[in-house]
PDB file of C-alpha atoms in Angstrom:
ATOM      1  CA  MET Y   1       0.000   0.000   0.000  1.00 53.00           C
ATOM      2  CA  THR Y   2       1.308   3.414  -0.947  1.00 59.00           C
ATOM      3  CA  LYS Y   3       1.241   6.078   1.747  1.00 65.00           C
ATOM      4  CA  ARG Y   4      -0.133   9.474   0.740  1.00 67.00           C
ATOM      5  CA  THR Y   5      -0.560  12.653   2.706  1.00 71.00           C
ATOM      6  CA  LEU Y   6      -4.045  14.125   2.396  1.00 66.00           C
ATOM      7  CA  ALA Y   7      -4.718  17.473   4.004  1.00 80.00           C
ATOM      8  CA  THR Y   8      -8.411  17.432   4.794  1.00 91.00           C
ATOM      9  CA  PRO Y   9     -10.610  14.936   6.613  1.00 92.00           C
ATOM     10  CA  ALA Y  10     -12.885  14.868   3.554  1.00 92.00           C
ATOM     11  CA  ALA Y  11      -9.982  13.893   1.292  1.00 90.00           C
ATOM     12  CA  ARG Y  12      -8.877  11.183   3.718  1.00 88.00           C
ATOM     13  CA  ALA Y  13     -12.460   9.904   4.018  1.00 91.00           C
ATOM     14  CA  ALA Y  14     -12.769   9.733   0.223  1.00 92.00           C
ATOM     15  CA  GLU Y  15      -9.655   7.524   0.100  1.00 89.00           C
ATOM     16  CA  ILE Y  16     -10.634   5.318   3.048  1.00 89.00           C
ATOM     17  CA  ALA Y  17     -14.321   4.764   2.157  1.00 93.00           C
ATOM     18  CA  PRO Y  18     -13.721   2.300  -0.733  1.00 92.00           C
ATOM     19  CA  VAL Y  19     -11.483   0.147   1.468  1.00 89.00           C
ATOM     20  CA  LEU Y  20     -14.070   0.093   4.250  1.00 90.00           C
ATOM     21  CA  LYS Y  21     -16.756  -0.718   1.690  1.00 92.00           C
ATOM     22  CA  ALA Y  22     -14.676  -3.676   0.513  1.00 91.00           C
ATOM     23  CA  LEU Y  23     -14.352  -4.843   4.109  1.00 88.00           C
ATOM     24  CA  SER Y  24     -18.049  -4.321   4.874  1.00 91.00           C
ATOM     25  CA  ASP Y  25     -19.130  -7.391   2.900  1.00 94.00           C
ATOM     26  CA  GLU Y  26     -19.116 -10.480   5.128  1.00 93.00           C
ATOM     27  CA  ASN Y  27     -17.916 -12.761   2.311  1.00 96.00           C
ATOM     28  CA  ARG Y  28     -14.994 -10.469   1.462  1.00 95.00           C
ATOM     29  CA  LEU Y  29     -14.108 -10.169   5.133  1.00 92.00           C
ATOM     30  CA  THR Y  30     -14.236 -13.977   5.446  1.00 92.00           C
ATOM     31  CA  ILE Y  31     -11.886 -14.317   2.475  1.00 95.00           C
ATOM     32  CA  LEU Y  32      -9.539 -11.669   3.883  1.00 93.00           C
ATOM     33  CA  LEU Y  33      -9.432 -13.423   7.265  1.00 89.00           C
ATOM     34  CA  ALA Y  34      -8.773 -16.766   5.555  1.00 92.00           C
ATOM     35  CA  VAL Y  35      -5.926 -15.260   3.539  1.00 93.00           C
ATOM     36  CA  ALA Y  36      -4.570 -13.652   6.716  1.00 89.00           C
ATOM     37  CA  ASP Y  37      -4.414 -17.138   8.264  1.00 88.00           C
ATOM     38  CA  ASN Y  38      -2.832 -18.817   5.224  1.00 92.00           C
ATOM     39  CA  ASP Y  39      -1.901 -17.785   1.705  1.00 95.00           C
ATOM     40  CA  SER Y  40      -4.537 -19.534  -0.406  1.00 97.00           C
ATOM     41  CA  SER Y  41      -5.614 -20.409  -3.930  1.00 97.00           C
ATOM     42  CA  VAL Y  42      -9.181 -19.896  -5.131  1.00 97.00           C
ATOM     43  CA  THR Y  43      -9.802 -23.630  -4.675  1.00 97.00           C
ATOM     44  CA  GLU Y  44      -8.576 -23.483  -1.074  1.00 97.00           C
ATOM     45  CA  LEU Y  45     -10.713 -20.396  -0.422  1.00 98.00           C
ATOM     46  CA  MET Y  46     -13.746 -22.187  -1.874  1.00 98.00           C
ATOM     47  CA  SER Y  47     -13.187 -25.001   0.612  1.00 97.00           C
ATOM     48  CA  THR Y  48     -12.554 -22.645   3.534  1.00 95.00           C
ATOM     49  CA  THR Y  49     -15.508 -20.334   2.866  1.00 96.00           C
ATOM     50  CA  GLY Y  50     -18.049 -22.626   1.215  1.00 97.00           C
ATOM     51  CA  LEU Y  51     -18.464 -20.083  -1.591  1.00 97.00           C
ATOM     52  CA  SER Y  52     -18.521 -20.939  -5.288  1.00 97.00           C
ATOM     53  CA  GLN Y  53     -15.528 -20.278  -7.533  1.00 97.00           C
ATOM     54  CA  THR Y  54     -17.399 -17.420  -9.192  1.00 97.00           C
ATOM     55  CA  LEU Y  55     -18.137 -15.699  -5.875  1.00 97.00           C
ATOM     56  CA  VAL Y  56     -14.625 -16.192  -4.496  1.00 98.00           C
ATOM     57  CA  SER Y  57     -13.115 -14.742  -7.683  1.00 97.00           C
ATOM     58  CA  HIS Y  58     -15.580 -11.844  -7.671  1.00 97.00           C
ATOM     59  CA  HIS Y  59     -14.756 -10.931  -4.072  1.00 97.00           C
ATOM     60  CA  LEU Y  60     -11.010 -11.367  -4.609  1.00 97.00           C
ATOM     61  CA  LYS Y  61     -11.189  -8.836  -7.433  1.00 96.00           C
ATOM     62  CA  SER Y  62     -12.628  -6.240  -5.067  1.00 95.00           C
ATOM     63  CA  LEU Y  63      -9.995  -7.043  -2.440  1.00 95.00           C
ATOM     64  CA  ARG Y  64      -7.220  -6.796  -5.066  1.00 95.00           C
ATOM     65  CA  ASP Y  65      -8.611  -3.563  -6.530  1.00 95.00           C
ATOM     66  CA  ASN Y  66      -8.542  -2.006  -3.058  1.00 92.00           C
ATOM     67  CA  GLY Y  67      -4.976  -3.162  -2.404  1.00 92.00           C
ATOM     68  CA  LEU Y  68      -5.899  -5.549   0.414  1.00 93.00           C
ATOM     69  CA  VAL Y  69      -4.632  -8.774  -1.170  1.00 95.00           C
ATOM     70  CA  VAL Y  70      -2.062  -9.615  -3.804  1.00 96.00           C
ATOM     71  CA  ALA Y  71      -2.003 -12.507  -6.246  1.00 96.00           C
ATOM     72  CA  THR Y  72       1.170 -14.465  -6.925  1.00 96.00           C
ATOM     73  CA  PRO Y  73       1.126 -16.727  -9.985  1.00 96.00           C
ATOM     74  CA  VAL Y  74       1.967 -20.329  -9.108  1.00 95.00           C
ATOM     75  CA  GLY Y  75       1.734 -22.683 -12.043  1.00 94.00           C
ATOM     76  CA  ARG Y  76      -1.634 -22.257 -13.717  1.00 93.00           C
ATOM     77  CA  SER Y  77      -3.298 -20.568 -10.739  1.00 93.00           C
ATOM     78  CA  ASN Y  78      -2.743 -17.724  -8.290  1.00 96.00           C
ATOM     79  CA  VAL Y  79      -2.023 -17.803  -4.591  1.00 97.00           C
ATOM     80  CA  TYR Y  80      -3.531 -14.907  -2.657  1.00 97.00           C
ATOM     81  CA  SER Y  81      -1.933 -13.269   0.358  1.00 94.00           C
ATOM     82  CA  LEU Y  82      -2.363 -10.116   2.398  1.00 92.00           C
ATOM     83  CA  CYS Y  83      -1.026  -7.049   0.659  1.00 89.00           C
ATOM     84  CA  CYS Y  84       1.472  -6.390   3.407  1.00 83.00           C
ATOM     85  CA  ASP Y  85       2.419  -7.263   6.952  1.00 78.00           C
ATOM     86  CA  ALA Y  86       0.819  -3.999   8.056  1.00 76.00           C
ATOM     87  CA  MET Y  87      -2.650  -5.491   7.366  1.00 79.00           C
ATOM     88  CA  ALA Y  88      -2.299  -8.000  10.214  1.00 78.00           C
ATOM     89  CA  GLU Y  89      -2.535  -5.245  12.831  1.00 81.00           C
ATOM     90  CA  PRO Y  90      -5.866  -3.760  11.647  1.00 80.00           C
ATOM     91  CA  ILE Y  91      -7.308  -7.279  11.323  1.00 79.00           C
ATOM     92  CA  ALA Y  92      -6.338  -7.983  14.939  1.00 78.00           C
ATOM     93  CA  LEU Y  93      -7.792  -4.610  15.988  1.00 81.00           C
ATOM     94  CA  LEU Y  94     -11.110  -5.325  14.255  1.00 79.00           C
ATOM     95  CA  SER Y  95     -11.244  -8.725  15.936  1.00 78.00           C
ATOM     96  CA  THR Y  96     -10.616  -7.091  19.310  1.00 83.00           C
ATOM     97  CA  LEU Y  97     -13.340  -4.506  18.679  1.00 82.00           C
ATOM     98  CA  ALA Y  98     -15.734  -7.344  17.893  1.00 81.00           C
ATOM     99  CA  GLY Y  99     -14.782  -9.051  21.146  1.00 85.00           C
ATOM    100  CA  ILE Y 100     -13.071 -11.983  19.435  1.00 82.00           C
ATOM    101  CA  ASP Y 101     -10.110 -13.635  21.146  1.00 78.00           C
ATOM    102  CA  THR Y 102      -7.616 -14.520  18.410  1.00 67.00           C
ATOM    103  CA  THR Y 103      -4.825 -15.749  20.677  1.00 65.00           C
ATOM    104  CA  ASP Y 104      -5.544 -19.373  19.701  1.00 59.00           C
ATOM    105  CA  ALA Y 105      -6.371 -18.613  16.061  1.00 57.00           C
ATOM    106  CA  HIS Y 106      -2.947 -19.854  14.939  1.00 54.00           C
ATOM    107  CA  PRO Y 107      -2.178 -22.920  17.068  1.00 48.00           C
ATOM    108  CA  THR Y 108       1.369 -24.165  16.942  1.00 44.00           C
ATOM    109  CA  GLU Y 109       1.817 -27.615  15.485  1.00 42.00           C
TER     110      GLU Y 109
END
């Protein structure tokens, strides 16, 4: 994600609103949380979320367009991951705001 300096609250809001809109859809948020747990292909995301290939791809496009996930070509498919390490912190914050304990979300094997 590129950092920009915007002078007014209105300008900042105009830049932030599309990202929040992308996150406001429960399916997109589910996909983002799944990708935050593990880099995943569309097939893996279909299994994790229970969504069809068409829906997963549709929601991934919105997440990519808003700079929240990146696609890395692997063979004939793509593997999706969070855009940057900085995204992990806001995801944890949102979980905390929702009252979700994520301390055991990534059990050690």
